[in-house]
Tab-separated table of C-alpha atoms in Angstrom:
chain	number	residue	atom	x	y	z
E	1	MET	CA	-48.725	13.950	-42.608
E	2	ARG	CA	-47.344	15.243	-39.374
E	3	GLU	CA	-43.559	15.228	-38.956
E	4	TRP	CA	-43.919	15.994	-34.823
E	5	PHE	CA	-45.288	14.846	-32.036
E	6	THR	CA	-47.652	16.807	-29.767
E	7	PRO	CA	-46.259	17.165	-26.031
E	8	LEU	CA	-49.438	14.910	-24.719
E	9	GLU	CA	-48.104	12.713	-27.309
E	10	VAL	CA	-44.964	12.998	-26.274
E	11	ILE	CA	-45.697	12.378	-22.334
E	12	ILE	CA	-47.577	9.211	-23.306
E	13	THR	CA	-44.962	7.577	-25.025
E	14	ILE	CA	-42.539	8.365	-22.154
E	15	LEU	CA	-44.850	7.092	-19.859
E	16	CYS	CA	-45.776	3.919	-21.643
E	17	VAL	CA	-41.502	3.537	-22.452
E	18	ALA	CA	-41.407	3.599	-18.229
E	19	LEU	CA	-44.471	1.211	-17.435
E	20	LEU	CA	-42.789	-1.250	-20.015
E	21	THR	CA	-39.403	-0.801	-18.364
E	22	VAL	CA	-41.105	-1.457	-14.761
E	23	ILE	CA	-43.128	-3.896	-16.016
E	24	LEU	CA	-39.842	-5.754	-17.910
E	25	LEU	CA	-36.758	-5.085	-15.772
E	26	PRO	CA	-37.666	-7.597	-13.246
E	27	GLY	CA	-37.725	-10.527	-15.473
E	28	MET	CA	-34.857	-9.086	-17.805
E	29	LEU	CA	-32.471	-9.054	-14.734
E	30	VAL	CA	-33.868	-12.573	-13.223
E	31	ALA	CA	-32.510	-13.592	-16.652
E	32	ARG	CA	-29.030	-11.880	-17.032
E	33	ASP	CA	-28.512	-13.645	-13.431
E	34	THR	CA	-29.429	-17.152	-14.491
E	35	ALA	CA	-27.287	-16.793	-17.597
E	36	ARG	CA	-24.403	-15.751	-15.378
E	37	GLU	CA	-25.130	-18.443	-13.003
E	38	GLN	CA	-25.304	-20.884	-15.794
E	39	SER	CA	-22.083	-19.565	-17.253
E	40	CYS	CA	-20.506	-20.385	-13.674
E	41	GLN	CA	-21.462	-23.911	-13.480
E	42	ASP	CA	-19.938	-24.791	-16.908
E	43	SER	CA	-16.846	-23.175	-15.988
E	44	LEU	CA	-16.522	-24.938	-12.795
E	45	ARG	CA	-17.746	-28.285	-14.984
E	46	GLN	CA	-14.700	-27.644	-17.512
E	47	LEU	CA	-12.445	-27.546	-14.586
E	48	GLY	CA	-14.094	-30.829	-13.723
E	49	THR	CA	-13.425	-32.472	-16.481
E	50	ALA	CA	-9.894	-31.043	-16.779
E	51	PHE	CA	-9.158	-32.347	-13.088
E	52	LEU	CA	-10.709	-36.027	-13.873
E	53	GLU	CA	-8.589	-35.845	-17.446
E	54	TYR	CA	-5.221	-34.948	-15.249
E	55	GLU	CA	-6.173	-37.922	-13.029
E	56	LYS	CA	-6.446	-40.369	-15.628
E	57	VAL	CA	-2.971	-39.199	-17.089
E	58	HIS	CA	-1.251	-39.116	-13.635
E	59	GLY	CA	-3.310	-41.351	-11.340
E	60	GLY	CA	-4.116	-38.676	-9.296
E	61	LEU	CA	-5.791	-35.412	-8.537
E	62	PRO	CA	-2.948	-32.585	-8.984
E	63	PRO	CA	-1.256	-30.774	-6.212
E	64	ARG	CA	-3.381	-28.224	-4.349
E	65	ARG	CA	-0.348	-25.994	-3.982
E	66	SER	CA	3.501	-26.595	-4.899
E	67	GLY	CA	6.361	-25.122	-2.932
E	68	PHE	CA	4.252	-25.647	0.351
E	69	ASN	CA	7.569	-26.640	2.605
E	70	ASP	CA	9.641	-28.694	0.361
E	71	GLY	CA	11.449	-25.979	-2.097
E	72	ASN	CA	9.045	-27.131	-5.054
E	73	ALA	CA	8.562	-24.032	-7.658
E	74	TYR	CA	5.345	-22.044	-6.301
E	75	GLY	CA	1.669	-22.877	-8.337
E	76	GLY	CA	-1.326	-24.341	-7.942
E	77	TRP	CA	-3.832	-26.829	-9.013
E	78	GLY	CA	-4.587	-24.437	-11.604
E	79	GLY	CA	-1.265	-24.514	-13.773
E	80	PHE	CA	-1.031	-28.498	-13.444
E	81	ILE	CA	-4.264	-28.804	-15.057
E	82	LEU	CA	-3.543	-26.041	-17.976
E	83	PRO	CA	-3.229	-29.266	-20.525
E	84	HIS	CA	-6.458	-30.170	-20.510
E	85	LEU	CA	-7.964	-26.916	-20.850
E	86	LEU	CA	-6.231	-25.132	-23.618
E	87	THR	CA	-4.817	-25.849	-26.597
E	88	ASP	CA	-1.076	-27.465	-27.036
E	89	ASP	CA	0.664	-23.761	-27.698
E	90	GLN	CA	-1.067	-21.836	-24.728
E	91	ALA	CA	-0.581	-24.894	-22.584
E	92	THR	CA	3.336	-24.964	-23.135
E	93	ALA	CA	3.138	-21.315	-22.334
E	94	TYR	CA	3.243	-22.225	-18.551
E	95	ASP	CA	5.935	-24.121	-17.206
E	96	THR	CA	5.746	-25.812	-13.401
E	97	ARG	CA	9.451	-25.997	-12.759
E	98	PHE	CA	9.196	-22.176	-12.551
E	99	ASP	CA	7.465	-20.338	-10.054
E	100	PHE	CA	4.265	-19.120	-11.872
E	101	PHE	CA	5.359	-15.470	-11.197
E	102	ASP	CA	8.252	-15.880	-12.772
E	103	PRO	CA	9.287	-14.011	-16.139
E	104	ARG	CA	8.976	-17.383	-17.861
E	105	ASN	CA	5.465	-17.721	-17.143
E	106	LYS	CA	4.544	-14.304	-16.695
E	107	GLN	CA	2.374	-13.706	-19.744
E	108	ILE	CA	-0.290	-16.461	-20.161
E	109	VAL	CA	-0.034	-16.273	-16.330
E	110	GLU	CA	-1.581	-12.406	-16.826
E	111	THR	CA	-3.676	-13.692	-19.001
E	112	GLN	CA	-7.352	-13.528	-17.797
E	113	LEU	CA	-8.880	-17.102	-18.462
E	114	PRO	CA	-12.446	-17.037	-18.567
E	115	VAL	CA	-12.863	-20.592	-17.298
E	116	PHE	CA	-11.328	-19.668	-13.839
E	117	LEU	CA	-13.876	-17.046	-13.233
E	118	CYS	CA	-18.103	-16.551	-12.941
E	119	PRO	CA	-19.108	-13.817	-14.435
E	120	ALA	CA	-21.250	-12.401	-11.872
E	121	SER	CA	-18.154	-11.334	-9.595
E	122	PRO	CA	-16.995	-7.773	-10.367
E	123	ALA	CA	-14.490	-7.419	-13.143
E	124	GLU	CA	-10.918	-6.150	-13.475
E	125	ARG	CA	-9.000	-7.898	-10.986
E	126	PHE	CA	-5.664	-8.714	-10.756
E	127	VAL	CA	-3.230	-10.206	-7.524
E	128	GLN	CA	-0.319	-8.376	-7.341
E	129	ILE	CA	2.992	-10.592	-6.842
E	130	GLN	CA	6.398	-9.196	-5.724
E	131	SER	CA	9.318	-12.232	-5.523
E	132	GLN	CA	12.338	-13.471	-5.918
E	133	ALA	CA	12.641	-16.822	-7.527
E	134	SER	CA	12.084	-19.844	-4.627
E	135	THR	CA	15.023	-22.162	-3.987
E	136	LYS	CA	13.645	-25.075	-6.574
E	137	SER	CA	12.960	-22.782	-9.915
E	138	LEU	CA	14.740	-23.351	-12.625
E	139	ASN	CA	15.518	-19.707	-12.779
E	140	PRO	CA	19.277	-19.243	-11.427
E	141	ASN	CA	18.957	-15.557	-10.857
E	142	LYS	CA	17.916	-15.272	-7.249
E	143	GLU	CA	18.208	-12.224	-6.701
E	144	THR	CA	16.510	-10.416	-8.613
E	145	VAL	CA	12.919	-9.275	-7.517
E	146	TYR	CA	10.320	-10.125	-10.012
E	147	THR	CA	6.872	-8.680	-10.459
E	148	CYS	CA	3.507	-10.275	-12.003
E	149	LYS	CA	-0.054	-8.812	-12.105
E	150	ALA	CA	-1.334	-12.612	-12.021
E	151	ALA	CA	-4.657	-12.776	-13.318
E	152	THR	CA	-7.211	-13.889	-10.893
E	153	VAL	CA	-9.843	-17.091	-9.838
E	154	ASP	CA	-12.560	-17.603	-8.295
E	155	PHE	CA	-12.878	-21.151	-7.156
E	156	ILE	CA	-10.559	-22.878	-4.998
E	157	THR	CA	-9.966	-26.179	-2.893
E	158	SER	CA	-9.411	-26.844	0.655
E	159	ASN	CA	-6.555	-27.054	3.044
E	160	GLY	CA	-8.109	-27.521	6.259
E	161	VAL	CA	-11.469	-26.927	8.232
E	162	GLN	CA	-11.607	-24.251	10.812
E	163	MET	CA	-14.757	-24.985	13.052
E	164	ALA	CA	-16.028	-23.438	16.171
E	165	ARG	CA	-14.765	-23.601	19.392
E	166	SER	CA	-17.875	-24.370	21.062
E	167	GLY	CA	-21.365	-25.979	20.557
E	168	TYR	CA	-20.928	-28.521	16.985
E	169	GLY	CA	-17.039	-27.720	16.721
E	170	ILE	CA	-16.341	-28.902	19.868
E	171	ASN	CA	-17.945	-32.303	19.238
E	172	ALA	CA	-16.792	-32.745	15.436
E	173	MET	CA	-13.409	-31.992	15.987
E	174	GLY	CA	-12.362	-31.511	19.178
E	175	LYS	CA	-11.183	-28.384	21.177
E	176	ASP	CA	-8.494	-27.060	19.287
E	177	GLY	CA	-11.302	-26.114	16.489
E	178	ARG	CA	-9.328	-27.468	13.676
E	179	ILE	CA	-8.618	-30.606	11.813
E	180	GLY	CA	-5.633	-31.932	10.173
E	181	ASN	CA	-4.590	-30.383	6.721
E	182	GLN	CA	-3.988	-33.507	4.753
E	183	ARG	CA	-7.476	-34.885	4.432
E	184	GLN	CA	-9.013	-33.085	1.490
E	185	PRO	CA	-9.251	-34.269	-1.914
E	186	MET	CA	-6.363	-32.814	-3.218
E	187	THR	CA	-2.951	-32.308	-1.119
E	188	ASP	CA	0.201	-30.257	-1.023
E	189	ASN	CA	3.373	-31.072	-3.494
E	190	GLN	CA	2.279	-34.431	-4.916
E	191	ASP	CA	-0.758	-36.066	-6.798
E	192	LEU	CA	-3.449	-37.785	-4.604
E	193	PRO	CA	-5.348	-41.163	-6.018
E	194	LEU	CA	-8.721	-40.677	-6.320
E	195	SER	CA	-8.732	-44.046	-4.153
E	196	LYS	CA	-8.271	-41.729	-1.087
E	197	VAL	CA	-11.719	-40.280	-1.478
E	198	THR	CA	-13.071	-43.234	1.102
E	199	ASP	CA	-16.640	-40.586	1.628
E	200	GLY	CA	-17.398	-41.096	-1.836
E	201	LEU	CA	-16.382	-38.624	-4.815
E	202	SER	CA	-20.090	-37.307	-5.108
E	203	ASN	CA	-20.111	-36.378	-1.179
E	204	THR	CA	-16.949	-34.437	-1.158
E	205	LEU	CA	-16.334	-31.186	-2.258
E	206	LEU	CA	-13.462	-30.803	-4.742
E	207	LEU	CA	-13.401	-26.653	-5.233
E	208	ILE	CA	-16.221	-23.896	-3.702
E	209	GLU	CA	-16.483	-20.939	-5.267
E	210	GLN	CA	-15.515	-18.395	-3.723
E	211	ALA	CA	-15.631	-15.444	-6.006
E	212	GLY	CA	-14.335	-11.553	-5.253
E	213	ARG	CA	-10.224	-12.231	-4.591
E	214	PRO	CA	-8.119	-10.213	-4.014
E	215	ALA	CA	-10.293	-8.339	-2.188
E	216	ALA	CA	-11.970	-9.486	1.321
E	217	TRP	CA	-16.013	-9.630	0.812
E	218	TYR	CA	-18.214	-9.808	4.217
E	219	ASN	CA	-21.876	-10.125	3.196
E	220	ARG	CA	-21.584	-8.191	0.424
E	221	LYS	CA	-19.579	-5.584	1.233
E	222	LYS	CA	-16.143	-4.886	0.024
E	223	GLN	CA	-13.695	-4.842	2.926
E	224	PRO	CA	-10.578	-2.231	2.572
E	225	GLY	CA	-6.987	-3.541	1.652
E	226	ASP	CA	-5.349	-5.817	-1.216
E	227	GLY	CA	-6.848	-9.099	0.396
E	228	GLN	CA	-4.763	-11.905	2.267
E	229	PHE	CA	-1.230	-12.382	2.156
E	230	GLY	CA	-0.155	-9.232	0.674
E	231	LEU	CA	1.925	-9.100	-2.493
E	232	SER	CA	4.070	-12.563	-1.230
E	233	PRO	CA	4.013	-15.824	-3.504
E	234	ASN	CA	1.615	-17.397	-1.602
E	235	ALA	CA	-1.077	-14.918	-1.953
E	236	ARG	CA	-4.377	-16.155	-2.757
E	237	GLY	CA	-6.475	-15.344	-5.426
E	238	ALA	CA	-4.316	-15.873	-8.756
E	239	TRP	CA	-5.274	-18.811	-11.052
E	240	ALA	CA	-1.732	-20.154	-11.060
E	241	GLY	CA	-1.070	-19.615	-7.878
E	242	TRP	CA	-1.763	-21.238	-4.389
E	243	GLY	CA	-5.346	-22.569	-4.794
E	244	SER	CA	-6.324	-23.427	-1.289
E	245	ILE	CA	-7.191	-21.982	1.895
E	246	SER	CA	-8.838	-23.782	5.037
E	247	PHE	CA	-12.460	-23.613	5.287
E	248	GLY	CA	-15.209	-22.554	7.619
E	249	ALA	CA	-18.388	-20.877	8.967
E	250	VAL	CA	-18.381	-17.129	10.449
E	251	ASN	CA	-21.072	-15.120	12.631
E	252	PRO	CA	-23.789	-14.724	10.083
E	253	GLU	CA	-24.162	-11.093	11.165
E	254	THR	CA	-20.611	-9.841	10.764
E	255	GLY	CA	-19.467	-12.024	8.671
E	256	GLN	CA	-16.160	-12.733	10.388
E	257	ARG	CA	-14.835	-14.998	12.827
E	258	PRO	CA	-15.472	-16.369	15.568
E	259	PRO	CA	-18.701	-18.053	14.451
E	260	ARG	CA	-21.211	-18.460	17.615
E	261	GLY	CA	-21.081	-22.675	17.211
E	262	ASP	CA	-24.642	-22.963	16.725
E	263	SER	CA	-26.902	-23.836	13.197
E	264	THR	CA	-27.319	-19.975	12.712
E	265	ASP	CA	-23.309	-20.164	11.471
E	266	CYS	CA	-23.079	-18.823	8.286
E	267	SER	CA	-21.340	-21.088	5.273
E	268	VAL	CA	-22.728	-19.029	1.912
E	269	ASN	CA	-22.077	-16.134	1.220
E	270	CYS	CA	-21.240	-14.163	4.099
E	271	ASN	CA	-17.563	-14.258	3.606
E	272	ASN	CA	-15.127	-15.162	0.965
E	273	TRP	CA	-11.913	-16.279	2.711
E	274	LEU	CA	-13.794	-19.085	4.770
E	275	GLY	CA	-17.105	-20.185	2.892
E	276	ILE	CA	-18.865	-20.671	0.194
E	277	TYR	CA	-19.386	-17.285	-1.427
E	278	GLY	CA	-20.668	-16.029	-4.808
E	279	PHE	CA	-22.438	-13.428	-6.628
E	280	HIS	CA	-26.031	-14.953	-6.813
E	281	LYS	CA	-29.006	-14.197	-4.637
E	282	GLN	CA	-29.169	-18.354	-4.234
E	283	GLY	CA	-26.131	-19.087	-2.772
E	284	GLY	CA	-22.713	-20.490	-4.252
E	285	ASN	CA	-21.759	-22.861	-6.964
E	286	VAL	CA	-19.404	-26.066	-5.738
E	287	LEU	CA	-17.602	-29.031	-8.127
E	288	PHE	CA	-17.420	-32.148	-6.785
E	289	CYS	CA	-15.069	-35.121	-7.177
E	290	ASP	CA	-16.983	-36.763	-9.575
E	291	GLY	CA	-16.998	-33.884	-11.743
E	292	SER	CA	-20.712	-32.988	-10.773
E	293	VAL	CA	-22.003	-28.927	-10.023
E	294	ARG	CA	-24.643	-28.102	-7.803
E	295	LEU	CA	-25.485	-24.571	-6.388
E	296	ILE	CA	-25.138	-24.600	-2.716
E	297	GLY	CA	-28.363	-22.414	-0.778
E	298	LYS	CA	-27.422	-19.976	2.010
E	299	LYS	CA	-28.600	-22.188	4.712
E	300	LEU	CA	-26.421	-25.090	4.323
E	301	ASP	CA	-25.408	-26.087	7.740
E	302	PRO	CA	-21.427	-25.746	9.149
E	303	LEU	CA	-20.973	-28.716	10.141
E	304	THR	CA	-22.250	-30.238	6.899
E	305	PHE	CA	-19.588	-28.214	4.776
E	306	ALA	CA	-17.039	-29.298	7.180
E	307	TYR	CA	-18.063	-33.211	6.466
E	308	LEU	CA	-18.609	-32.185	2.722
E	309	THR	CA	-14.509	-30.802	2.499
E	310	ILE	CA	-13.076	-33.928	4.195
E	311	ARG	CA	-12.529	-36.673	1.876
E	312	ASP	CA	-12.520	-39.746	4.696
E	313	ASP	CA	-14.049	-38.395	7.881
E	314	GLY	CA	-16.863	-41.787	7.197
E	315	HIS	CA	-20.083	-39.546	7.613
E	316	LEU	CA	-22.714	-40.292	5.189
E	317	ILE	CA	-24.518	-37.427	3.911
E	318	GLN	CA	-27.677	-37.626	2.011
E	319	HIS	CA	-28.082	-34.913	-1.154
E	320	ASP	CA	-30.885	-33.330	0.839
E	321	ASP	CA	-28.415	-32.264	3.578
E	322	PHE	CA	-27.113	-29.881	0.976
């Protein structure tokens, strides 16, 4: 028997392998993307279950951010629902009476927990925090500047709506282009009963995917810089930090504000600081107040996005609208 291939056989083998790769690779990539999308949705479902378990215990959804103008220790919804996500030993490693960046919480806060991530987004991310202990933190040392490489989160809730200053924005929200920041399903510094979500739990957004933090991404292009708010304790992107930001649409060409004020404005996959943003071809994932999860396509109307964000605007929205 021969122990080697002839040159012709080698060439034929290489061509066959290359042909098989061309044929199979697209399907393999689609399968990979589908698996990542499913894993992302599974994470949101786990978070939704944790939110509802928290609500059963405390009579309301947790604060989207604490330490907002009232002197509480800095933190957000991620730290509050932690006991409903992890084992007792892990959950007790986080103490909401201390700032999330405090040495008391540093070990768990710097731990990247898979439930807070979408695997389709870039890996190896963290949010650098430098701050002294806040006024109401139980840490008596208010002089030392603490540092923390906080692990990231790809999901966030709303603390307001930014609308276009023309077109649909004027008709919907008024000339100031904004709407009050206390009309979302989570509020600041205190629990909010589900009974306040009068538009319906299945029609009100609890979390949206805004993947890629702390970097800013516009239309699949990473922007220079380290993200919004720098090193401050109100920086966004850490799972234990402030978990909300103002939602809105952007110009589809630039990925930035101001939007145009018409139906061409982009709400999905154009800007990961304002709209829904996922590293998925078809759109981004969202979690509703009833615990359900959906993939939202790129053609989401910006006005519908705003109505889904607000818990009590009274607009009737059909599932076909989004």
